[in-house]
Short mmCIF file of C-alpha atoms and ligand atoms in Angstrom, two decimals:
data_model
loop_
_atom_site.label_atom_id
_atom_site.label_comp_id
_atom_site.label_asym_id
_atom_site.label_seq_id
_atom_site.Cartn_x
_atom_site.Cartn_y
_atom_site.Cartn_z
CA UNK G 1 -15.95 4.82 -56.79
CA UNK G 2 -15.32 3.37 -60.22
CA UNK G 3 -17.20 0.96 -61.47
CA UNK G 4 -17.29 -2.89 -63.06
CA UNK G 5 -19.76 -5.19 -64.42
CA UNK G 6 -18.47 -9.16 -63.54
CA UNK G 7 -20.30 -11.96 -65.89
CA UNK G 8 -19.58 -15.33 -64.37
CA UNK G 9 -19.92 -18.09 -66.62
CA UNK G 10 -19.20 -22.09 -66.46
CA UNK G 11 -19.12 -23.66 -62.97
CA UNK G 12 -18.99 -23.22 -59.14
CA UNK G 13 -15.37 -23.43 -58.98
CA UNK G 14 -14.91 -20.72 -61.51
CA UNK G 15 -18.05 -18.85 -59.50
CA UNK G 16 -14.93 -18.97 -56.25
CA UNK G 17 -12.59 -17.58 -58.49
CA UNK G 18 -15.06 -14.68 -59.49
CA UNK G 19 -15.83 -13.95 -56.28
CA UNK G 20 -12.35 -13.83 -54.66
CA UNK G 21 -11.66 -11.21 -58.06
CA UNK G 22 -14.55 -9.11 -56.67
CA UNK G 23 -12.98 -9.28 -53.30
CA UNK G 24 -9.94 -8.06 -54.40
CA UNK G 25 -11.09 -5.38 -56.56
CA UNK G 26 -13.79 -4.20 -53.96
CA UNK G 27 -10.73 -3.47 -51.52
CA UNK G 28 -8.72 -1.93 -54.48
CA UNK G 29 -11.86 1.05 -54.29
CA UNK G 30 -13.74 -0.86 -57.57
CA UNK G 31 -17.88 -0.80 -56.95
CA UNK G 32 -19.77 -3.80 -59.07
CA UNK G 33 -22.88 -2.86 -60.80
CA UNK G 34 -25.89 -4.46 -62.53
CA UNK G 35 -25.64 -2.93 -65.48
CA UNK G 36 -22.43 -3.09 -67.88
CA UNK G 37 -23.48 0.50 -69.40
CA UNK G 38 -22.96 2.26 -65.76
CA UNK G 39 -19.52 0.59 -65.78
CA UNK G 40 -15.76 1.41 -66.61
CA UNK G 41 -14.67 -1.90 -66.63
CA UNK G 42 -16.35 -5.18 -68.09
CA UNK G 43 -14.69 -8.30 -66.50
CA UNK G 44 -15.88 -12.05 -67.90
CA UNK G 45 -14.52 -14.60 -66.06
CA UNK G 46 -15.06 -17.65 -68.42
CA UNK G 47 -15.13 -21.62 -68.85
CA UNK G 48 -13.30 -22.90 -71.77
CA UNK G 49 -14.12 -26.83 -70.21
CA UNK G 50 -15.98 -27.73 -73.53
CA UNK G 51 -16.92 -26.06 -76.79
CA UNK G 52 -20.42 -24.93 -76.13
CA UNK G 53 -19.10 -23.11 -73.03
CA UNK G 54 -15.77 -21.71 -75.28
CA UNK G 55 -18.81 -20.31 -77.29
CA UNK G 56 -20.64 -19.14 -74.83
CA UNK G 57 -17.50 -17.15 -73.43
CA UNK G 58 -17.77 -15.55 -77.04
CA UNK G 59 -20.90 -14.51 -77.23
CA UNK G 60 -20.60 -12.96 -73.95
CA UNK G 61 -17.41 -10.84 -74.72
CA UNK G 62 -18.96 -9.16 -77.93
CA UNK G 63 -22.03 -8.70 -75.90
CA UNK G 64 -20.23 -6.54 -73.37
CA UNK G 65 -17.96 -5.23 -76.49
CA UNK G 66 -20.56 -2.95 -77.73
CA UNK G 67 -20.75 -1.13 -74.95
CA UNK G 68 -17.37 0.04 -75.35
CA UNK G 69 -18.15 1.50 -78.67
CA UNK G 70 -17.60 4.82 -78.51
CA UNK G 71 -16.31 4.95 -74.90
CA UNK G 72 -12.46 4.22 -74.93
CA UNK G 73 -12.68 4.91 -71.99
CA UNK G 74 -14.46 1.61 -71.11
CA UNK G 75 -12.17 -1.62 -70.60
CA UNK G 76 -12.90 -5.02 -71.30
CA UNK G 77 -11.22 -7.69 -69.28
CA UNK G 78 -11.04 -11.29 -70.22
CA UNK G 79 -9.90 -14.43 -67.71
CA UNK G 80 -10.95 -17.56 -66.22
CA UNK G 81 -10.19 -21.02 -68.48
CA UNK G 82 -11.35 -20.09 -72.27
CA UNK G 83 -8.15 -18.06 -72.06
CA UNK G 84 -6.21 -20.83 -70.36
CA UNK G 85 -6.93 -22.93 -72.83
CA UNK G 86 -6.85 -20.69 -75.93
CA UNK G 87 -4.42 -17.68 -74.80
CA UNK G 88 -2.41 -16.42 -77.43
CA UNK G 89 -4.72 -17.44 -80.05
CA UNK G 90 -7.52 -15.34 -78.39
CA UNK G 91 -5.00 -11.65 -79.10
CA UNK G 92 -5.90 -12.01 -83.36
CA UNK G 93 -9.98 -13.36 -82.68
CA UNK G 94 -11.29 -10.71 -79.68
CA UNK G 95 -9.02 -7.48 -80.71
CA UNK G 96 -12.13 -5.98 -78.89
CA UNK G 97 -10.98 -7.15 -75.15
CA UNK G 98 -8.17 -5.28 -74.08
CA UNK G 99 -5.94 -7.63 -71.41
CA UNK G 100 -6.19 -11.35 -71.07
CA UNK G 101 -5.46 -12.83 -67.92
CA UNK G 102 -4.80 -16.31 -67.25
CA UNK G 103 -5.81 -18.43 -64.09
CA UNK G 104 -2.65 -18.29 -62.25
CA UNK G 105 -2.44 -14.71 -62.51
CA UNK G 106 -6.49 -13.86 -61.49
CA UNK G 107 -4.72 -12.83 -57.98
CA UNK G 108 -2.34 -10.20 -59.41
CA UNK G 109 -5.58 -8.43 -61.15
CA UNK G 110 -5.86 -5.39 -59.18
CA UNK G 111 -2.28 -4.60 -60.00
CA UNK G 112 -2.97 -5.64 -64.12
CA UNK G 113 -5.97 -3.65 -63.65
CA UNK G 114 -4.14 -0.55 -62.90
CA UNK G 115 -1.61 -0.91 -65.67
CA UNK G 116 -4.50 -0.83 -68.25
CA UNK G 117 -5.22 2.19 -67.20
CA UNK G 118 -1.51 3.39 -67.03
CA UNK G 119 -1.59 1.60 -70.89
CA UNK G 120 1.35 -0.59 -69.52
CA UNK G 121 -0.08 -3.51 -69.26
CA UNK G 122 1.04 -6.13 -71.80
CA UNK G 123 -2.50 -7.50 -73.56
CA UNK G 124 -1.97 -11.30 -72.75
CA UNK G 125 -0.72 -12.19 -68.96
CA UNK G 126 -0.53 -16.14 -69.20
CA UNK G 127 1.53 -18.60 -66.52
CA UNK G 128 1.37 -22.10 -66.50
CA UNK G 129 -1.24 -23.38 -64.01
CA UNK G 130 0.62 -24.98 -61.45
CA UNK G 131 1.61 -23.19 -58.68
CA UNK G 132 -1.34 -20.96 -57.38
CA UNK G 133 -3.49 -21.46 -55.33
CA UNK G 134 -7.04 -19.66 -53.73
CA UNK G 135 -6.41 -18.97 -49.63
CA UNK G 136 -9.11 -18.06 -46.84
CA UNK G 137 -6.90 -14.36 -46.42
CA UNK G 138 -7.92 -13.17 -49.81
CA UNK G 139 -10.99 -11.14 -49.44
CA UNK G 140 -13.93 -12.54 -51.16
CA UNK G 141 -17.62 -11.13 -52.00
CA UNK G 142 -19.94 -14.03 -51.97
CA UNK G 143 -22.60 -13.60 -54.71
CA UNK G 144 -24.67 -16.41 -53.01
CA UNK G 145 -27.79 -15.79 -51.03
CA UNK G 146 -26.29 -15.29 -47.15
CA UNK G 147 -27.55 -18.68 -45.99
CA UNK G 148 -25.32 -20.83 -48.72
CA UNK G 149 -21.66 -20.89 -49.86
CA UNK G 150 -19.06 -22.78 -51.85
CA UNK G 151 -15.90 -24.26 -50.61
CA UNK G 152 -13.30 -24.95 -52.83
CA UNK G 153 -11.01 -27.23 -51.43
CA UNK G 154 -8.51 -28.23 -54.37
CA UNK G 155 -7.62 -26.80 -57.41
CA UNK G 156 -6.15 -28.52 -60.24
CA UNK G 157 -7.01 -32.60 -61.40
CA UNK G 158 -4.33 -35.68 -61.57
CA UNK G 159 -6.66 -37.96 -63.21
CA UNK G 160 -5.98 -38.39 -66.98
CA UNK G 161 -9.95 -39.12 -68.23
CA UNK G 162 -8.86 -38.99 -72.30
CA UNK G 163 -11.74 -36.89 -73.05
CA UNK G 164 -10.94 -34.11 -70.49
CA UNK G 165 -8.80 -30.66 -70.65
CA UNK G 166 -9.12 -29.87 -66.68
CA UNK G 167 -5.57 -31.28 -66.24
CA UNK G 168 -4.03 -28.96 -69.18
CA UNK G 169 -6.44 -25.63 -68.21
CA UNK G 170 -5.82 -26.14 -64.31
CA UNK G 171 -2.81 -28.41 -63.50
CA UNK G 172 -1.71 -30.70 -61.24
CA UNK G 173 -3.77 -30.97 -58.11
CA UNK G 174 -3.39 -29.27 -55.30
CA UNK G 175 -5.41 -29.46 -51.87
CA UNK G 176 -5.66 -26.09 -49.50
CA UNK G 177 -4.11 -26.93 -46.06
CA UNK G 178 -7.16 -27.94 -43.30
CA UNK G 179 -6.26 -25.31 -41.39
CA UNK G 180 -7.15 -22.77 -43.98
CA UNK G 181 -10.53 -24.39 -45.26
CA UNK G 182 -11.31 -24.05 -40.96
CA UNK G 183 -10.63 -20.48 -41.17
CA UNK G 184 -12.91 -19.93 -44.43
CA UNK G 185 -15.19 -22.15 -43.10
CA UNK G 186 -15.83 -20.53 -39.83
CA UNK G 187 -16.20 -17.32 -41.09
CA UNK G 188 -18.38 -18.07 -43.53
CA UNK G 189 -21.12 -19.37 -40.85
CA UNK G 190 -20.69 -16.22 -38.83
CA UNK G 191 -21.60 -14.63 -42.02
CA UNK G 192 -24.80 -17.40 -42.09
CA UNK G 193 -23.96 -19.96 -44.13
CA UNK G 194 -26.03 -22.49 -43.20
CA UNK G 195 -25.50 -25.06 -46.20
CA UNK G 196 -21.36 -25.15 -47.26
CA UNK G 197 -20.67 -27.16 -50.08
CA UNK G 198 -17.23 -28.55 -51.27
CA UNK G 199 -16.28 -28.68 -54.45
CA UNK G 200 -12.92 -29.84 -56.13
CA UNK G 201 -12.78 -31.22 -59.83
CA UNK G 202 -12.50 -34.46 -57.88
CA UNK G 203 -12.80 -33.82 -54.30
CA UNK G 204 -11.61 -37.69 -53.30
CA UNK G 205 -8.12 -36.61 -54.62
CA UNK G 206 -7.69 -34.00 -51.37
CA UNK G 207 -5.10 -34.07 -49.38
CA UNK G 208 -3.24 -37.14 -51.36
CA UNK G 209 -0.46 -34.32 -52.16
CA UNK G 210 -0.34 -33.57 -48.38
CA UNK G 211 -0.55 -36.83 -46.37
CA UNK G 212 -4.47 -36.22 -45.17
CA UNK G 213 -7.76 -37.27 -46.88
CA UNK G 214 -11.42 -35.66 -47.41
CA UNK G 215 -12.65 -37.75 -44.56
CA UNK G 216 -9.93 -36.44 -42.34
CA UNK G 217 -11.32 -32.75 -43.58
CA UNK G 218 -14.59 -33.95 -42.62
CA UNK G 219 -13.80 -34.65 -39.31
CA UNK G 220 -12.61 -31.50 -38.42
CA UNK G 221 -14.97 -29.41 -40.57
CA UNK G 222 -17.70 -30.73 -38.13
CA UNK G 223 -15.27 -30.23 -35.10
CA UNK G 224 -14.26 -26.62 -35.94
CA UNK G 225 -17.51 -25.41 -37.29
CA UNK G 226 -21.52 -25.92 -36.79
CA UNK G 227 -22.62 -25.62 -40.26
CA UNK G 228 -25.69 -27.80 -40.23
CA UNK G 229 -25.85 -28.72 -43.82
CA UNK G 230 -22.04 -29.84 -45.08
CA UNK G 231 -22.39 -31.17 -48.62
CA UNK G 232 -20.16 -32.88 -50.76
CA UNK G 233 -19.94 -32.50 -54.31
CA UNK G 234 -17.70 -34.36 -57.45
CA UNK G 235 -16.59 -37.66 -55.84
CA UNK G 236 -14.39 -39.95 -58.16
CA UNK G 237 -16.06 -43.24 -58.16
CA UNK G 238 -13.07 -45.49 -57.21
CA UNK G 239 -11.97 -43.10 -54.68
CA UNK G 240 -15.25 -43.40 -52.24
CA UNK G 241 -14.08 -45.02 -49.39
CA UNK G 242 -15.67 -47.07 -46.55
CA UNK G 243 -14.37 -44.75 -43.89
CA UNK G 244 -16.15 -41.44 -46.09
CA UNK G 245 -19.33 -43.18 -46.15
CA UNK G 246 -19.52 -44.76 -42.22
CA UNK G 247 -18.42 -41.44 -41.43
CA UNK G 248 -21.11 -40.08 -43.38
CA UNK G 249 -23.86 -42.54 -41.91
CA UNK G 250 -23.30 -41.39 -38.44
CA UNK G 251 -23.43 -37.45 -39.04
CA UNK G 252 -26.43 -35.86 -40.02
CA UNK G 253 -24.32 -33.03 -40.59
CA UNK G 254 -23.14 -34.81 -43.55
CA UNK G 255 -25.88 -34.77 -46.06
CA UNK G 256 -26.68 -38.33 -47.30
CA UNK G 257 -26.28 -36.66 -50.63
CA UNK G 258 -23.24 -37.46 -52.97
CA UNK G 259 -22.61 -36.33 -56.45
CA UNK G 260 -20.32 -39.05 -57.92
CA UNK G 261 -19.76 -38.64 -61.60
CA UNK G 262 -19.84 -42.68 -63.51
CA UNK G 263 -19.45 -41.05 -66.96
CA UNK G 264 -20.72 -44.63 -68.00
CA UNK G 265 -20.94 -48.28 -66.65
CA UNK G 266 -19.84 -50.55 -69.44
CA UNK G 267 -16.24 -51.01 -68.59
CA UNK G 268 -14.83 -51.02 -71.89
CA UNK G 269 -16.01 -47.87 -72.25
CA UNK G 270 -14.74 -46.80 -69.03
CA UNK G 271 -11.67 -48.27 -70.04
CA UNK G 272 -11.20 -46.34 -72.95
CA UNK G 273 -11.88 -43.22 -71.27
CA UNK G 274 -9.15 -43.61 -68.70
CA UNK G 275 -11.49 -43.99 -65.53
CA UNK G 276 -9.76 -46.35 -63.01
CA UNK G 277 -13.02 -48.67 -62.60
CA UNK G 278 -15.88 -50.94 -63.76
CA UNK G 279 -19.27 -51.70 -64.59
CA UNK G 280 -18.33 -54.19 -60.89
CA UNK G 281 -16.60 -51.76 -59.06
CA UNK G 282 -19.81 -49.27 -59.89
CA UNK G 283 -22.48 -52.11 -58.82
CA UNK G 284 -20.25 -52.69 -55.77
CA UNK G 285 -19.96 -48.65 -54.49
CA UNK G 286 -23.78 -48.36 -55.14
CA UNK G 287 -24.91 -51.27 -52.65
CA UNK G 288 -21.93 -50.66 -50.14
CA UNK G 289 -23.70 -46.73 -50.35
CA UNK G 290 -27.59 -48.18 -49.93
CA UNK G 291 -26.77 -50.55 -47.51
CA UNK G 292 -24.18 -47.99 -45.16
CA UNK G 293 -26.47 -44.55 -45.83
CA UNK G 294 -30.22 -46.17 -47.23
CA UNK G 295 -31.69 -42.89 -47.22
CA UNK G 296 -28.55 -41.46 -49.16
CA UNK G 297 -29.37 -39.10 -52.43
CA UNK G 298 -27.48 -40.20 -55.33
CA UNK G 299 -26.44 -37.88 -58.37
CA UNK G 300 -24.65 -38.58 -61.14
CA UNK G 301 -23.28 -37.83 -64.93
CA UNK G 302 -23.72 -39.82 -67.73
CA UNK G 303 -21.98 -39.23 -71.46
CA UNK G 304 -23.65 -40.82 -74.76
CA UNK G 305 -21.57 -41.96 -77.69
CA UNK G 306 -18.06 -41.77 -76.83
CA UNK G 307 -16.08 -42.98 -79.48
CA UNK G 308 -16.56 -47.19 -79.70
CA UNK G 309 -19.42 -47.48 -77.68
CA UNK G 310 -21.87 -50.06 -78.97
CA UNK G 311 -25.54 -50.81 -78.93
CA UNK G 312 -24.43 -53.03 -76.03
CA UNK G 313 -23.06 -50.45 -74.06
CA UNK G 314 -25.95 -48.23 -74.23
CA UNK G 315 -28.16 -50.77 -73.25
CA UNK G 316 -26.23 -52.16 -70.03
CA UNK G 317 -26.35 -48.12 -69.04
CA UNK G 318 -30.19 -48.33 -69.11
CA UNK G 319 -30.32 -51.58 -67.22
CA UNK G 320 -27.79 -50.20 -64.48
CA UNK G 321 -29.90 -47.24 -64.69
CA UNK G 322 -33.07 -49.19 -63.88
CA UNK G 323 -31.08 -51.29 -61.02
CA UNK G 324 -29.60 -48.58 -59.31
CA UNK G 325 -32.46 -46.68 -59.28
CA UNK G 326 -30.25 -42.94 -58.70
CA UNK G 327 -32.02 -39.70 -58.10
CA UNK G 328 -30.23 -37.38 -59.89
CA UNK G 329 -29.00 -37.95 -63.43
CA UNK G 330 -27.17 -35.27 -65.62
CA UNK G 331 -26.32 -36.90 -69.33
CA UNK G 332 -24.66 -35.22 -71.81
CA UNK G 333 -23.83 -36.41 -75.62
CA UNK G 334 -20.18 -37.15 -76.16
CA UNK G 335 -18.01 -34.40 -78.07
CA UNK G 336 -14.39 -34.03 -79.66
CA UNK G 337 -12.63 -31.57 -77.71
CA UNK G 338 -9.39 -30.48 -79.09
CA UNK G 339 -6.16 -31.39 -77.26
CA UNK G 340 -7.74 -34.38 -75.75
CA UNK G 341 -6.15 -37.87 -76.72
CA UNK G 342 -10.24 -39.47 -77.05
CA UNK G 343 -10.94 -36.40 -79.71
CA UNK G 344 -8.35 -38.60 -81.64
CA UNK G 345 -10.45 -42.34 -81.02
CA UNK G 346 -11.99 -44.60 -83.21
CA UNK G 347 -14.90 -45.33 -84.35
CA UNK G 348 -16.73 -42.19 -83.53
CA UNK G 349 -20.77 -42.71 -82.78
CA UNK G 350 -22.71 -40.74 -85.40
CA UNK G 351 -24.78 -37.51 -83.95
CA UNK G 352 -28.34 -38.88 -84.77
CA UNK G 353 -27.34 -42.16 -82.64
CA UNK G 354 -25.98 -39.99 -79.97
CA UNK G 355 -29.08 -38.19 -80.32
CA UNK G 356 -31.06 -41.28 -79.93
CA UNK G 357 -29.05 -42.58 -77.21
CA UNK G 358 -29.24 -39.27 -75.10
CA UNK G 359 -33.45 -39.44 -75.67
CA UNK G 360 -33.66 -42.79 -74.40
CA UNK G 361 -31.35 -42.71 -71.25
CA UNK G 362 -33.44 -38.92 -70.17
CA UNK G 363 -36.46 -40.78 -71.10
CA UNK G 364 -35.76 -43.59 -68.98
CA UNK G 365 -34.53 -41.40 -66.00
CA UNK G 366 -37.25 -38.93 -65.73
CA UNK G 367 -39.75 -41.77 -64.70
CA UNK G 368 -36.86 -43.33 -62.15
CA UNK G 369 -35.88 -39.52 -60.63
CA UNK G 370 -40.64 -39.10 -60.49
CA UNK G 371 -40.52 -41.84 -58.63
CA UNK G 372 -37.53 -41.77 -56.06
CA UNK G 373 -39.47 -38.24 -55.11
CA UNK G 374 -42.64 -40.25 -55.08
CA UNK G 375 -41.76 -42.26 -51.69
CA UNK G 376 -41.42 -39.10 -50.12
CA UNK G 377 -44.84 -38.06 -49.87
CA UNK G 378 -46.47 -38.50 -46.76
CA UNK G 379 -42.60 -37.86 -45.34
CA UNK G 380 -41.24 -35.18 -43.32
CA UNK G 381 -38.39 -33.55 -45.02
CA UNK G 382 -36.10 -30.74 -43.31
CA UNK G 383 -35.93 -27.84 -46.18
CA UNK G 384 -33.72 -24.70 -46.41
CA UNK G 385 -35.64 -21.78 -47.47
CA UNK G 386 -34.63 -19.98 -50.66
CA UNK G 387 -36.76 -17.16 -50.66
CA UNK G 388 -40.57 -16.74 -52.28
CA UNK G 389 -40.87 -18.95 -55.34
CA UNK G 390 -39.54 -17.85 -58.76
CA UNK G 391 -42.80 -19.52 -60.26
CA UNK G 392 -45.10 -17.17 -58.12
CA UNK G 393 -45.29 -15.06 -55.10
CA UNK G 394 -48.15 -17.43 -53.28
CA UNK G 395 -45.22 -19.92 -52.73
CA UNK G 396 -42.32 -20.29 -50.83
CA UNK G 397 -39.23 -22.42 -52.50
CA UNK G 398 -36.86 -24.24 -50.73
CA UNK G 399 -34.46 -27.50 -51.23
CA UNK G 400 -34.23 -30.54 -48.94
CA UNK G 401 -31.18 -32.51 -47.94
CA UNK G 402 -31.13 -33.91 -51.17
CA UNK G 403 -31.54 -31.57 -53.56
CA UNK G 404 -28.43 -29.49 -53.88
CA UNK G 405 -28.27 -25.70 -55.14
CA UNK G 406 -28.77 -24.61 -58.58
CA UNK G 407 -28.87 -27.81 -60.13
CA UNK G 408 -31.22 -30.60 -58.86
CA UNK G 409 -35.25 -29.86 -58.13
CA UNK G 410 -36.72 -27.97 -55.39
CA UNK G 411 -39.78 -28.17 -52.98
CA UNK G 412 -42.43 -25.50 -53.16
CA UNK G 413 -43.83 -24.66 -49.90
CA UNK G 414 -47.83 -23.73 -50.12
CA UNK G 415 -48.22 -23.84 -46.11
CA UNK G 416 -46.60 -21.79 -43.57
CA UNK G 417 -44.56 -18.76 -43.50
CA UNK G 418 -40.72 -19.08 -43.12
CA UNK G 419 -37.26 -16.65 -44.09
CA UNK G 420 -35.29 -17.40 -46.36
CA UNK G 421 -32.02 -18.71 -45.01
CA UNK G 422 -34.24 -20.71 -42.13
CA UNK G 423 -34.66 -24.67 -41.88
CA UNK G 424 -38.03 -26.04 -41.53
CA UNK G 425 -39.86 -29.30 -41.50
CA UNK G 426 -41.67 -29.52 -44.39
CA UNK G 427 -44.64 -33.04 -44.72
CA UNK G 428 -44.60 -33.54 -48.26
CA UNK G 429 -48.03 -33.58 -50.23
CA UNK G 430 -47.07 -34.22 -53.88
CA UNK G 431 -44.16 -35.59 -55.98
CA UNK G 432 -44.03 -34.22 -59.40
CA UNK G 433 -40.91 -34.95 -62.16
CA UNK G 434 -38.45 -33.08 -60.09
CA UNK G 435 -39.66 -30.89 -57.62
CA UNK G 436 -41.61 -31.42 -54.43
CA UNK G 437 -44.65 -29.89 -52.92
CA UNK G 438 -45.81 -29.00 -49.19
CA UNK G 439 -46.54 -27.77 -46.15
CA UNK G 440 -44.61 -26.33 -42.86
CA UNK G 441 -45.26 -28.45 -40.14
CA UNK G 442 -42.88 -27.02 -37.52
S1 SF4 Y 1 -11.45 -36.45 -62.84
FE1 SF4 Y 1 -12.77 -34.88 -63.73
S2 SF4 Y 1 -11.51 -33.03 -63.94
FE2 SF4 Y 1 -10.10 -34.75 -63.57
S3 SF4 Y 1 -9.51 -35.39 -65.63
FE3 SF4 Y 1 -11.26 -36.69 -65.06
S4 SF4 Y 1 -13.09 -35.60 -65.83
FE4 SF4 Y 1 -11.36 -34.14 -65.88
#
């Protein structure tokens, strides 16, 4: 069989794409290997979202370049959003990757594949991103442990946030029919998934370009399937409706876990960045979510120093921080990105004041996120098993209910023997920044 080396970079959604590209190529007699130097052809799927990943997706190609040297035989292939967003001017900077692809065209990439070889193939493929869109018939090769998947329900973003090229790299938004996410869906837990989360770049938006609605999904997810762990992931803040969250309280299939990006609180901020809310609607959608799910995980994303925001605005983010009292908190300091209307605002916020603004809110959320785990010890916690510990072999490592994969904390298990892939209870014995300790108790 031949051979290819994948590198996936950026985010879940792009980790779908890769794995629908393996899929394909898989079927089209292609075998995937470890190691690029075993490999004919080097395929980087990349994010292009924001500079440091547009850099990262650089590095990466002229890593896998030099194992071509010498080897024209060897083919690197480029796609995924850094060529979205950059295409032709990509030809003149990499002249060591030898086709481009574009989004749209990711599932024509057997065929492209085979022209390479043929040397037909032109060296840029690039459509506008508008039209395609990912469907449960495509073959896919999950590179997630059995037990845990991805579902990507949407692709594409109608919101305008000025600081954000999602809209320009992906589209317009566009929701997979029900009856196809039922058909992934099921066949993914007869393959074991046990934990399926959706993802979307704004997962309230589906179905508003089809007459149906994520809670309508919902409902028939949890008719259709019995995925025990359904968990939902990139909620727009003005978008999270009463009838998501009821639903939500009275299914523990649902996790009481939501990841619901503010980007900030102060509302001229939010203003300025195009989000259709405020610091109100925010203080309102947090207490309507406590008082409807109380036990309910709460994740979010936070941006320092977009352009205009004042000592005053960083300071109401710390107090909303203190009164909301959230679990999960990513924050990131503000950057230009070119193309985007905010890289054009005024006044921007120096680095070192970004800088000092970043410290301070991770500063201030490290205690809140210690102690939100605290008042679960003593608890008993359901936990999906990962798989011995990457710390140490004496452990086990799993995640509960509200600690979702690859990017919040974990619990350790030092008690009790378990598979990966199987749900225990788990009494927690110690809280520690963000990860959990304890035993199995059943
Ligand atoms: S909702 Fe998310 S993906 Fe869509 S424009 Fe705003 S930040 Fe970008």
């Amino acid at each position: 069989m031949k051979k290819l080396h994948l590198t996936s970079l950026g985010c879940a959604k792009n980790l779908v794409d890769s794995e629908l590209m393996l899929g394909a190529l898989e079927l089209g007699g292609w075998q995937a290997v470890e190691d690029p130097a075993e490999a004919e052809l080097l395929l980087v799927n990349t994010c292009g979202f924001i500079r440091p990943a547009a850099e990262e997706a650089v590095d990466e190609i002229l890593d896998l370049a030099e194992y071509k040297e010498g080897d024209p035989t060897k083919k690197l292939v480029v796609t995924g959003c850094f060529v979205q967003r950059y295409g032709k001017d990509l030809q003149d900077a990499l002249p060591e990757v030898d086709l481009f692809v574009g989004i749209d065209d990711q599932q024509r990439l057997l065929e492209l594949i085979s022209q390479l070889a043929d040397g037909k193939a032109e060296r840029l493929i690039l459509s506008q991103p508008s039209c395609s869109l990912i469907s449960s018939a495509q073959p896919r090769r999950l590179s997630t442990p059995p037990f845990r998947s991805w579902l990507k329900i949407t692709e594409g973003c109608d919101n305008r946030c000025a600081y954000c090229m999602i809209p320009a790299i992906r589209g317009k938004l566009r929701s997979r029919p029900a009856s196809d996410l039922i058909i992934e869906a099921r066949a993914l837990e007869q393959g074991g998934v046990k934990e399926l989360s959706l993802i979307a770049q704004d997962l309230t938006a589906y179905g508003s370009d089809l007459g149906g609605s994520l809670a309508s999904l919902l409902r028939q997810l949890l008719a259709e399937t019995s995925i025990p762990w359904l968990r939902l992931l990139y909620l727009y803040p003005a978008s999270v409706t009463d009838e998501l969250l009821e639903l939500m309280a009275g299914q523990p299939r649902l996790l009481p876990y939501l990841d619901i990006p503010f980007q900030h609180v102060s509302s001229n901020v939010l203003r300025r960045m195009g989000r259709r809310y405020g610091r109100q609607d925010l203080d309102r959608l947090v207490s309507r979510i406590r008082s409807l799910i109380p036990d309910c995980a709460l994740r979010t994303t936070l941006m320092v120093g977009f352009p205009g925001e004042t000592e005053e605005d960083a300071d109401e983010l710390l107090d909303c921080l203190q009164r909301w009292q959230l679990d999960h908190v990513g924050v990131f300091p503000y950057e230009d990105e070119e193309g985007a209307p905010a890289a054009e605002f005024q006044p921007k916020v120096p680095d070192e004041v970004k800088q000092e603004r970043f410290a301070r809110v991770m500063e201030a959320q490290a205690a809140i996120s210690q102690q939100r785990l605290r008042r679960l010890v003593g608890r008993e916690e359901e936990v999906l098993v990962e798989g011995l510990s990457q710390e140490t072999d004496l452990l086990l490592e799993g995640r509960a209910r509200f600690q979702a994969p690859d990017i919040d904390g974990c619990v350790y298990i030092n008690e009790g023997e378990a598979s990966p892939g199987e749900l225990v209870k788990v009494r927690i014995a110690e809280a520690h920044v963000y990860d959990l300790v304890g035993g199995i108790i059943s």
